[in-house]
Tab-separated table of C-alpha atoms in Angstrom:
chain	number	residue	atom	x	y	z
A	6	MET	CA	11.969	-11.723	-2.424
A	7	ASN	CA	11.294	-13.071	1.057
A	8	ARG	CA	8.684	-11.030	2.782
A	9	ASN	CA	9.994	-9.093	5.770
A	10	LYS	CA	7.773	-10.606	8.460
A	11	SER	CA	9.282	-8.487	11.208
A	12	ALA	CA	8.060	-5.418	9.332
A	13	TRP	CA	4.493	-6.681	9.391
A	14	LEU	CA	4.683	-7.425	13.080
A	15	SER	CA	6.240	-4.058	13.895
A	16	LEU	CA	3.016	-2.371	12.831
A	17	ALA	CA	1.742	-2.909	16.343
A	18	ALA	CA	4.080	-0.078	17.266
A	19	LEU	CA	2.652	2.403	14.744
A	20	PRO	CA	3.091	5.709	16.574
A	21	LEU	CA	0.720	7.827	14.540
A	22	PHE	CA	-2.730	6.735	15.618
A	23	ILE	CA	-3.901	8.447	18.787
A	24	ALA	CA	-3.982	5.923	21.624
A	25	ALA	CA	-7.346	5.565	23.279
A	26	CYS	CA	-8.943	3.700	26.155
A	27	SER	CA	-12.421	2.216	26.329
A	28	LYS	CA	-14.940	4.823	27.384
A	29	ASP	CA	-18.582	4.636	28.293
A	30	ASN	CA	-21.211	7.143	29.196
A	31	ASP	CA	-21.129	7.001	32.987
A	32	ASP	CA	-24.470	8.816	33.152
A	33	ALA	CA	-26.308	6.207	31.055
A	34	PRO	CA	-28.227	3.599	33.018
A	35	GLN	CA	-26.702	0.154	32.575
A	36	THR	CA	-29.975	-1.666	31.967
A	37	GLY	CA	-31.149	-3.920	29.191
A	38	THR	CA	-30.018	-7.120	27.519
A	39	PRO	CA	-26.295	-8.000	27.639
A	40	ALA	CA	-24.632	-7.936	24.214
A	41	THR	CA	-21.066	-8.063	22.929
A	42	ILE	CA	-19.805	-6.302	19.821
A	43	THR	CA	-16.670	-7.625	18.133
A	44	VAL	CA	-14.821	-5.768	15.382
A	45	GLU	CA	-12.134	-7.577	13.380
A	46	ASN	CA	-9.683	-6.553	10.658
A	47	VAL	CA	-10.106	-9.543	8.313
A	48	LEU	CA	-8.189	-8.109	5.353
A	49	GLU	CA	-5.908	-10.562	3.510
A	50	SER	CA	-3.295	-7.879	3.070
A	51	LYS	CA	-0.544	-7.585	0.458
A	52	PRO	CA	3.016	-6.213	0.810
A	53	LEU	CA	3.134	-4.213	-2.460
A	54	VAL	CA	1.061	-1.069	-2.849
A	55	GLU	CA	1.605	-0.825	-6.618
A	56	SER	CA	3.293	-2.809	-9.375
A	57	GLY	CA	3.182	-3.184	-13.122
A	58	THR	CA	4.927	-4.091	-16.338
A	59	PHE	CA	6.415	-1.970	-19.102
A	60	LYS	CA	7.463	-2.400	-22.730
A	61	ASN	CA	8.110	-0.357	-25.825
A	62	GLU	CA	4.790	0.496	-27.451
A	63	GLY	CA	6.349	0.676	-30.905
A	64	ALA	CA	6.671	-2.026	-33.556
A	65	ALA	CA	8.695	-4.212	-31.180
A	66	PRO	CA	8.382	-4.505	-27.377
A	67	VAL	CA	12.134	-4.079	-26.783
A	68	ILE	CA	13.684	-0.693	-26.060
A	69	MET	CA	16.457	-0.126	-28.595
A	70	PRO	CA	19.336	2.366	-28.234
A	71	GLY	CA	17.918	5.877	-28.445
A	72	GLU	CA	14.412	4.789	-27.442
A	73	SER	CA	12.662	5.317	-24.104
A	74	ILE	CA	9.602	4.247	-22.124
A	75	SER	CA	7.758	5.867	-19.219
A	76	PHE	CA	5.294	4.799	-16.520
A	77	ARG	CA	3.474	6.546	-13.674
A	78	PHE	CA	3.063	5.577	-10.038
A	79	SER	CA	2.276	7.006	-6.609
A	80	ALA	CA	4.514	6.909	-3.544
A	81	ALA	CA	4.881	8.280	-0.042
A	82	LYS	CA	8.017	9.334	1.804
A	83	GLY	CA	10.242	6.331	2.550
A	84	GLN	CA	8.871	4.222	-0.282
A	85	ALA	CA	11.145	3.265	-3.167
A	86	LEU	CA	10.725	2.186	-6.782
A	87	SER	CA	12.266	-1.076	-7.975
A	88	PHE	CA	12.288	-2.336	-11.577
A	89	ALA	CA	14.008	-5.022	-13.655
A	90	THR	CA	14.740	-5.256	-17.387
A	91	MET	CA	17.106	-7.529	-19.345
A	92	TYR	CA	20.446	-6.439	-20.781
A	93	GLY	CA	19.205	-7.818	-24.098
A	94	TRP	CA	22.494	-8.863	-25.684
A	95	SER	CA	23.625	-11.026	-22.799
A	96	ASN	CA	22.934	-14.503	-21.486
A	97	ASP	CA	21.334	-13.580	-18.147
A	98	LEU	CA	22.120	-10.026	-17.124
A	99	PHE	CA	19.511	-7.513	-15.988
A	100	PHE	CA	19.308	-3.890	-14.916
A	101	ALA	CA	17.709	-2.977	-11.584
A	102	PRO	CA	18.166	-0.362	-8.862
A	103	ALA	CA	19.983	-1.505	-5.745
A	104	ASN	CA	17.385	-2.559	-3.186
A	105	PRO	CA	15.082	-1.301	-1.861
A	106	GLY	CA	14.913	0.783	-5.054
A	107	ILE	CA	15.174	4.346	-6.299
A	108	LYS	CA	14.758	6.914	-3.552
A	109	LEU	CA	11.793	9.170	-4.311
A	110	TYR	CA	11.845	11.845	-1.599
A	111	GLU	CA	14.533	13.752	0.235
A	112	ASP	CA	14.589	13.208	3.997
A	113	SER	CA	12.772	16.546	4.270
A	114	GLY	CA	9.883	15.142	2.223
A	115	THR	CA	10.727	17.067	-0.952
A	116	PRO	CA	10.076	14.958	-4.073
A	117	ILE	CA	13.208	14.008	-5.996
A	118	GLU	CA	13.311	14.947	-9.666
A	119	GLY	CA	15.839	14.602	-12.459
A	120	ASP	CA	18.506	12.059	-13.335
A	121	VAL	CA	18.597	9.127	-10.878
A	122	SER	CA	20.645	6.820	-13.122
A	123	ALA	CA	23.370	6.464	-10.496
A	124	GLN	CA	20.995	4.314	-8.435
A	125	VAL	CA	20.685	1.668	-11.190
A	126	ARG	CA	23.008	-1.363	-11.334
A	127	LEU	CA	23.759	-4.245	-13.707
A	128	TRP	CA	23.211	-7.712	-12.224
A	129	ASP	CA	24.093	-11.294	-13.122
A	130	ASN	CA	21.149	-13.642	-12.607
A	131	GLY	CA	23.574	-16.548	-11.943
A	132	THR	CA	21.805	-19.112	-14.146
A	133	ARG	CA	23.841	-18.945	-17.414
A	134	ILE	CA	27.540	-18.824	-18.245
A	135	ASN	CA	28.308	-15.377	-19.603
A	136	GLN	CA	29.674	-14.770	-23.097
A	137	VAL	CA	31.114	-11.653	-24.683
A	138	PRO	CA	28.102	-9.344	-24.751
A	139	GLY	CA	26.778	-8.264	-28.118
A	140	ALA	CA	24.318	-8.956	-30.920
A	141	ALA	CA	25.983	-12.286	-31.775
A	142	VAL	CA	25.800	-13.733	-28.265
A	143	ALA	CA	24.097	-17.138	-28.123
A	144	HIS	CA	20.838	-17.272	-26.164
A	145	PRO	CA	20.145	-18.596	-23.690
A	146	GLY	CA	23.697	-19.993	-23.681
A	147	ALA	CA	25.130	-22.708	-21.486
A	148	ALA	CA	23.553	-23.169	-18.079
A	149	GLU	CA	25.678	-22.820	-14.964
A	150	THR	CA	26.521	-26.261	-13.575
A	151	ALA	CA	25.240	-25.042	-10.227
A	152	PRO	CA	23.109	-21.879	-10.333
A	153	LYS	CA	24.778	-18.993	-8.544
A	154	ASN	CA	23.319	-16.188	-6.485
A	155	VAL	CA	22.376	-12.838	-7.965
A	156	THR	CA	25.507	-10.669	-8.003
A	157	GLU	CA	26.317	-7.177	-9.208
A	158	VAL	CA	28.358	-6.801	-12.382
A	159	ALA	CA	30.673	-3.940	-11.505
A	160	GLY	CA	32.692	-3.392	-14.667
A	161	MET	CA	33.483	-7.070	-15.312
A	162	ASP	CA	31.607	-10.364	-15.058
A	163	ALA	CA	32.882	-13.713	-13.749
A	164	GLN	CA	34.186	-14.656	-17.213
A	165	GLY	CA	36.224	-11.450	-17.545
A	166	ASN	CA	33.903	-9.641	-19.973
A	167	SER	CA	33.908	-5.868	-19.577
A	168	TYR	CA	30.883	-3.605	-19.201
A	169	ALA	CA	30.324	0.124	-19.085
A	170	ALA	CA	28.660	1.477	-15.961
A	171	ALA	CA	24.904	0.915	-15.880
A	172	SER	CA	24.381	4.686	-15.676
A	173	ALA	CA	26.172	5.044	-19.054
A	174	LEU	CA	23.871	2.507	-20.703
A	175	MET	CA	20.591	3.601	-19.156
A	176	LYS	CA	19.397	7.110	-18.272
A	177	THR	CA	16.681	7.013	-15.633
A	178	THR	CA	14.764	10.214	-14.923
A	179	LEU	CA	12.112	11.080	-12.322
A	180	HIS	CA	9.451	13.741	-12.798
A	181	TYR	CA	7.052	14.700	-10.001
A	182	GLU	CA	3.512	15.216	-11.299
A	183	GLY	CA	2.106	16.423	-7.974
A	184	ASN	CA	-0.177	14.842	-5.361
A	185	SER	CA	2.321	12.007	-4.706
A	186	THR	CA	2.430	10.956	-8.367
A	187	PHE	CA	5.683	10.435	-10.296
A	188	THR	CA	6.665	9.525	-13.845
A	189	LEU	CA	9.799	7.445	-14.396
A	190	THR	CA	11.431	7.517	-17.836
A	191	ILE	CA	13.961	4.874	-18.842
A	192	LYS	CA	16.039	5.830	-21.907
A	193	ASN	CA	18.421	3.432	-23.655
A	194	THR	CA	21.677	5.379	-23.955
A	195	SER	CA	23.858	2.350	-24.747
A	196	GLY	CA	24.307	3.274	-28.402
A	197	GLY	CA	27.819	4.532	-29.069
A	198	THR	CA	29.207	2.851	-25.945
A	199	SER	CA	31.225	-0.372	-25.840
A	200	ASN	CA	28.039	-2.160	-24.757
A	201	PRO	CA	25.169	-1.334	-27.122
A	202	THR	CA	22.127	-3.425	-26.210
A	203	PRO	CA	18.354	-3.433	-26.309
A	204	PHE	CA	16.385	-3.548	-23.048
A	205	SER	CA	13.585	-6.061	-22.649
A	206	PRO	CA	10.056	-5.536	-21.391
A	207	GLY	CA	10.279	-5.226	-17.609
A	208	VAL	CA	8.453	-5.035	-14.312
A	209	TRP	CA	8.257	-2.489	-11.498
A	210	ALA	CA	7.070	-2.534	-7.890
A	211	ILE	CA	6.650	-0.375	-4.774
A	212	SER	CA	6.365	-1.779	-1.250
A	213	TYR	CA	4.042	-0.515	1.460
A	214	ILE	CA	5.773	1.257	4.332
A	215	ALA	CA	4.472	1.193	7.898
A	216	GLY	CA	6.109	2.415	11.061
A	217	GLY	CA	9.033	3.534	8.893
A	218	THR	CA	9.691	-0.016	7.641
A	219	LEU	CA	9.123	-1.353	4.135
A	220	LEU	CA	7.007	-4.487	4.161
A	221	ASP	CA	8.986	-5.967	1.259
A	222	PRO	CA	12.340	-4.229	0.730
A	223	ASN	CA	13.380	-6.811	-1.914
A	224	PRO	CA	10.305	-7.130	-4.151
A	225	LEU	CA	12.032	-8.338	-7.350
A	226	TYR	CA	15.391	-9.848	-6.374
A	227	GLU	CA	17.847	-10.035	-3.503
A	228	ALA	CA	21.594	-9.687	-3.990
A	229	GLY	CA	23.484	-12.711	-2.698
A	230	LYS	CA	20.385	-14.912	-2.918
A	231	PRO	CA	19.144	-17.240	-5.700
A	232	THR	CA	16.904	-15.729	-8.358
A	233	ALA	CA	13.209	-16.529	-7.919
A	234	ASN	CA	9.599	-15.961	-8.982
A	235	GLY	CA	10.198	-15.534	-12.720
A	236	LEU	CA	13.154	-13.146	-12.725
A	237	THR	CA	15.102	-15.767	-14.705
A	238	ASN	CA	12.641	-15.395	-17.581
A	239	ILE	CA	13.445	-11.689	-17.754
A	240	ALA	CA	17.208	-12.119	-17.338
A	241	GLU	CA	17.527	-14.942	-19.894
A	242	MET	CA	14.730	-14.272	-22.409
A	243	GLY	CA	13.337	-10.820	-21.738
A	244	ASP	CA	9.978	-12.382	-20.817
A	245	ASN	CA	8.301	-10.296	-18.078
A	246	SER	CA	5.063	-12.283	-17.921
A	247	ILE	CA	5.858	-14.690	-15.066
A	248	LEU	CA	7.428	-12.152	-12.697
A	249	GLY	CA	4.693	-9.714	-13.701
A	250	GLU	CA	2.024	-12.194	-12.586
A	251	TYR	CA	3.909	-12.917	-9.361
A	252	ILE	CA	4.131	-9.288	-8.271
A	253	LYS	CA	0.510	-8.742	-9.329
A	254	GLY	CA	-0.400	-11.401	-6.769
A	255	GLN	CA	1.675	-9.566	-4.142
A	256	THR	CA	-0.005	-6.226	-4.860
A	257	GLY	CA	-3.201	-5.024	-3.261
A	258	ILE	CA	-4.653	-3.486	-0.157
A	259	PHE	CA	-2.976	-3.116	3.218
A	260	THR	CA	-4.382	-0.980	6.005
A	261	PRO	CA	-4.716	-0.957	9.766
A	262	LEU	CA	-7.961	0.267	11.320
A	263	SER	CA	-7.957	2.935	13.994
A	264	PRO	CA	-9.482	2.509	17.475
A	265	VAL	CA	-13.160	1.834	16.853
A	266	LEU	CA	-15.852	4.276	17.942
A	267	VAL	CA	-19.069	2.512	19.007
A	268	VAL	CA	-22.259	4.402	19.867
A	269	VAL	CA	-25.592	3.041	21.132
A	270	TYR	CA	-28.557	5.379	20.643
A	271	ASN	CA	-32.336	5.452	20.558
A	272	GLY	CA	-34.941	7.680	18.966
A	273	ILE	CA	-32.525	9.647	16.773
A	274	ASP	CA	-30.757	9.271	13.432
A	275	ASN	CA	-27.179	7.994	13.211
A	276	PRO	CA	-25.379	10.695	15.245
A	277	ILE	CA	-21.929	10.147	13.664
A	278	TYR	CA	-22.472	11.514	10.133
A	279	LYS	CA	-24.870	11.887	7.232
A	280	THR	CA	-23.980	11.439	3.576
A	281	GLY	CA	-24.500	14.490	1.397
A	282	GLU	CA	-23.581	16.819	4.258
A	283	ASN	CA	-20.253	18.381	5.077
A	284	ASP	CA	-18.341	17.207	8.120
A	285	ARG	CA	-20.071	18.780	11.118
A	286	GLY	CA	-16.865	19.803	12.873
A	287	LYS	CA	-17.648	17.632	15.889
A	288	GLY	CA	-14.625	15.306	15.719
A	289	LEU	CA	-15.309	13.073	12.717
A	290	LYS	CA	-12.587	14.870	10.741
A	291	GLU	CA	-9.989	13.899	13.347
A	292	LEU	CA	-11.180	10.281	13.274
A	293	ALA	CA	-11.172	10.149	9.452
A	294	GLN	CA	-7.794	11.863	9.014
A	295	LYS	CA	-5.827	10.734	12.079
A	296	GLY	CA	-7.694	7.853	13.682
A	297	ASP	CA	-8.401	9.966	16.768
A	298	ALA	CA	-11.932	9.237	18.002
A	299	SER	CA	-11.653	11.088	21.317
A	300	GLY	CA	-13.196	14.380	20.198
A	301	LEU	CA	-16.123	12.739	18.457
A	302	ALA	CA	-16.721	10.493	21.470
A	303	ALA	CA	-16.774	13.501	23.798
A	304	TYR	CA	-19.279	15.282	21.552
A	305	LEU	CA	-21.565	12.248	21.217
A	306	LYS	CA	-21.877	11.997	24.994
A	307	THR	CA	-23.649	15.365	24.918
A	308	VAL	CA	-26.187	14.338	22.267
A	309	SER	CA	-29.735	13.653	23.431
A	310	GLY	CA	-30.697	10.079	22.554
A	311	VAL	CA	-27.154	8.727	22.804
A	312	LYS	CA	-27.013	6.055	25.506
A	313	GLU	CA	-23.441	4.742	25.405
A	314	VAL	CA	-20.180	5.702	23.695
A	315	TYR	CA	-17.064	3.545	23.531
A	316	ILE	CA	-13.633	3.663	21.912
A	317	LEU	CA	-12.314	0.133	21.458
A	318	PRO	CA	-8.550	-0.395	21.277
A	319	ALA	CA	-7.070	-3.750	20.302
A	320	ALA	CA	-5.691	-5.820	23.153
A	321	ASN	CA	-2.002	-5.065	22.511
A	322	SER	CA	-2.133	-2.151	20.130
A	323	THR	CA	-3.920	1.094	19.367
A	324	VAL	CA	-4.739	-0.228	15.886
A	325	LEU	CA	-6.393	-3.262	14.350
A	326	LEU	CA	-3.875	-4.915	12.036
A	327	PRO	CA	-4.780	-6.965	8.941
A	328	LYS	CA	-3.830	-10.569	8.303
A	329	ALA	CA	-0.173	-10.639	7.275
A	330	GLY	CA	2.862	-12.895	7.282
A	331	GLY	CA	0.844	-15.832	8.565
A	332	GLN	CA	-0.529	-13.770	11.448
A	333	ALA	CA	-4.274	-13.402	12.038
A	334	GLY	CA	-5.825	-9.961	11.914
A	335	SER	CA	-6.521	-8.042	15.113
A	336	SER	CA	-9.906	-7.940	16.805
A	337	VAL	CA	-11.486	-6.159	19.739
A	338	SER	CA	-14.690	-6.739	21.726
A	339	GLN	CA	-16.861	-4.710	24.068
A	340	GLN	CA	-19.748	-5.695	26.338
A	341	LEU	CA	-22.851	-3.553	25.947
A	342	LYS	CA	-26.276	-3.162	27.520
A	343	VAL	CA	-28.967	-2.762	24.891
A	344	ALA	CA	-32.761	-2.541	24.925
A	345	LYS	CA	-35.502	-2.924	22.369
A	346	GLY	CA	-35.434	-0.025	19.919
A	347	ASP	CA	-31.725	0.715	20.443
A	348	ARG	CA	-29.528	1.265	17.390
A	349	ILE	CA	-25.774	0.794	17.151
A	350	ALA	CA	-23.245	2.478	14.877
A	351	ILE	CA	-19.484	2.309	14.530
A	352	ALA	CA	-16.737	4.357	12.892
A	353	THR	CA	-13.051	3.616	12.302
A	354	MET	CA	-10.417	5.099	9.988
A	355	TYR	CA	-9.113	3.369	6.880
A	356	GLY	CA	-5.630	3.906	8.287
A	357	PHE	CA	-3.653	4.356	5.080
A	358	SER	CA	-5.893	7.002	3.534
A	359	ASN	CA	-6.244	10.754	3.707
A	360	ASP	CA	-9.761	10.867	5.206
A	361	TRP	CA	-11.613	7.617	4.532
A	362	PHE	CA	-13.561	5.962	7.318
A	363	PHE	CA	-15.655	2.833	7.751
A	364	ALA	CA	-19.022	3.489	9.356
A	365	SER	CA	-22.449	1.975	9.797
A	366	LYS	CA	-24.728	2.808	6.880
A	367	ASP	CA	-27.751	5.073	7.183
A	368	ASN	CA	-29.273	4.696	10.645
A	369	GLY	CA	-26.947	1.981	11.889
A	370	ALA	CA	-28.077	-1.489	12.916
A	371	ASP	CA	-30.569	-2.979	15.358
A	372	ALA	CA	-28.531	-3.279	18.551
A	373	THR	CA	-30.516	-6.294	19.766
A	374	GLN	CA	-29.914	-8.520	16.744
A	375	LYS	CA	-27.356	-11.321	16.820
A	376	GLY	CA	-24.770	-12.433	14.294
A	377	ASP	CA	-22.639	-10.881	11.578
A	378	ILE	CA	-23.700	-7.304	10.813
A	379	SER	CA	-20.734	-6.468	8.547
A	380	SER	CA	-23.064	-5.816	5.619
A	381	SER	CA	-24.342	-2.764	7.503
A	382	VAL	CA	-20.903	-1.098	7.194
A	383	ALA	CA	-19.608	0.953	4.236
A	384	LEU	CA	-16.521	3.029	3.418
A	385	TYR	CA	-16.888	6.813	3.248
A	386	ASP	CA	-14.841	9.820	2.199
A	387	ASP	CA	-15.113	12.569	4.814
A	388	GLY	CA	-14.446	15.281	2.202
A	389	THR	CA	-12.006	17.155	4.437
A	390	ALA	CA	-8.677	16.125	2.875
A	391	VAL	CA	-7.417	15.769	-0.698
A	392	ASN	CA	-7.289	12.073	-1.588
A	393	GLN	CA	-4.177	10.254	-2.733
A	394	PHE	CA	-3.428	6.631	-3.599
A	395	PRO	CA	-4.210	4.737	-0.356
A	396	GLY	CA	-0.939	3.669	1.228
A	397	ALA	CA	1.148	5.835	-1.115
A	398	GLY	CA	0.281	9.429	-0.246
A	399	ILE	CA	2.812	11.973	0.985
A	400	THR	CA	0.133	13.879	2.936
A	401	GLN	CA	-1.471	10.859	4.619
A	402	PHE	CA	-1.232	11.328	8.375
A	403	ASN	CA	-0.248	7.741	9.132
A	404	LEU	CA	2.571	7.965	6.589
A	405	ALA	CA	4.016	10.963	8.446
A	406	GLY	CA	2.221	13.521	6.298
A	407	THR	CA	-0.030	16.523	6.860
A	408	PRO	CA	-3.429	16.236	5.121
A	409	LEU	CA	-4.286	18.903	2.541
A	410	ASP	CA	-7.627	20.491	3.414
A	411	GLU	CA	-10.614	20.411	1.101
A	412	SER	CA	-14.340	20.900	1.659
A	413	LYS	CA	-16.682	18.373	0.071
A	414	VAL	CA	-19.740	16.508	1.265
A	415	ILE	CA	-19.403	13.071	2.850
A	416	GLU	CA	-19.823	10.384	0.195
A	417	GLU	CA	-19.443	6.639	-0.044
A	418	VAL	CA	-16.112	5.666	-1.630
A	419	PRO	CA	-16.799	4.101	-5.045
A	420	ASN	CA	-15.231	0.743	-5.870
A	421	PRO	CA	-13.241	0.749	-8.028
A	422	ASN	CA	-12.265	4.363	-7.428
A	423	ALA	CA	-9.832	6.796	-9.003
A	424	PHE	CA	-6.897	5.117	-7.291
A	425	THR	CA	-7.458	1.417	-6.730
A	426	THR	CA	-9.889	-1.482	-6.600
A	427	LEU	CA	-10.853	-2.524	-3.085
A	428	PRO	CA	-12.004	-5.929	-1.913
A	429	ALA	CA	-15.574	-6.145	-0.634
A	430	ILE	CA	-16.025	-4.221	2.611
A	431	THR	CA	-16.831	-7.528	4.342
A	432	GLY	CA	-13.372	-8.665	3.250
A	433	ILE	CA	-11.784	-5.836	5.235
A	434	ILE	CA	-13.839	-5.353	8.393
A	435	LYS	CA	-16.092	-7.816	10.212
A	436	VAL	CA	-18.588	-6.678	12.857
A	437	THR	CA	-20.462	-9.201	15.004
A	438	LEU	CA	-23.097	-8.840	17.714
A	439	GLN	CA	-23.522	-11.664	20.225
């Protein structure tokens, strides 16, 4: 349940963005008024990419022997699915996969399908003294004199009560729907065993992964540690509301920003892109899919009316990281020379996407103005790669994938969109001219 802060900090070593150095147009005269552009990743990021709750949609919310429930989610290679549901006829036992959760892809990247019940365990929440499991068990039962840590129940609990293997009581099946989307089905198979029991409403969660490391590898519980954040309500009463609200608060947007392309121009339209048109094949695709601005920068230097071109790396990284684990987000600045009539435009990849990029709207901004110009920036879909849930796509380049080509016009990304609800753009990227 403790956030893995070292994972957040290790993002500075993300190997997948193309490293870049600051560049300027050596042929452009360095005349005009001094100005400084600063770009910051101001996102208040979250460690979980997706989470949710589940229950039986029948007459009662519990899942009785013979019944099943299903839910859908997206995931990339290396991510895992965790869930928790009460062993209903117990004092404080719950089912959950061993952390970090159910493995979803083979090491080769092939989606896993079929029976994954062997990855599920039965756990003792450590807050109530166990009784012989069954319909007559008293709830919630006597409290432990001193709450114990979460421990696995492997055949027998601390009071000597016997249990069938979790995989005999619960059949858990994965089905791959395509485009990084899975369906998990949990079936109660405890009927006819020595441990028939209903399952309670539950919760599920998936952590972001970055640089090969899960940001929260223990999203619901941690073996050998005290229960926390509402898990007790599930384990003792089958109430998923408190833990459901907790993980909802831990779920949201996380993304680095790629090295930032900055262009100063005069007398022409925004030379980076135009909505309603297809990608021009001049390097924007590589920026939008991989965070590599070098090709687009090289092209822009040949465009009449372009005065200066820069690629801005962060001070100690090739990416701009969001706020995380108590750490401030990354920022980068560049000194410019601008004159009356000059316009300025930027572009940077939404790192955990297939081909989304932040860019200055329409014809950019007045390069001589001062102050916060973040409102002049929007998020666009380059139309060159099939979209998947941001931060949970098997073909996203910065999650070790290969984008799937498509050909659509460049459009602003709607909010909410087909995958998620984003914060305001000004809550992700801040651009200032001084």
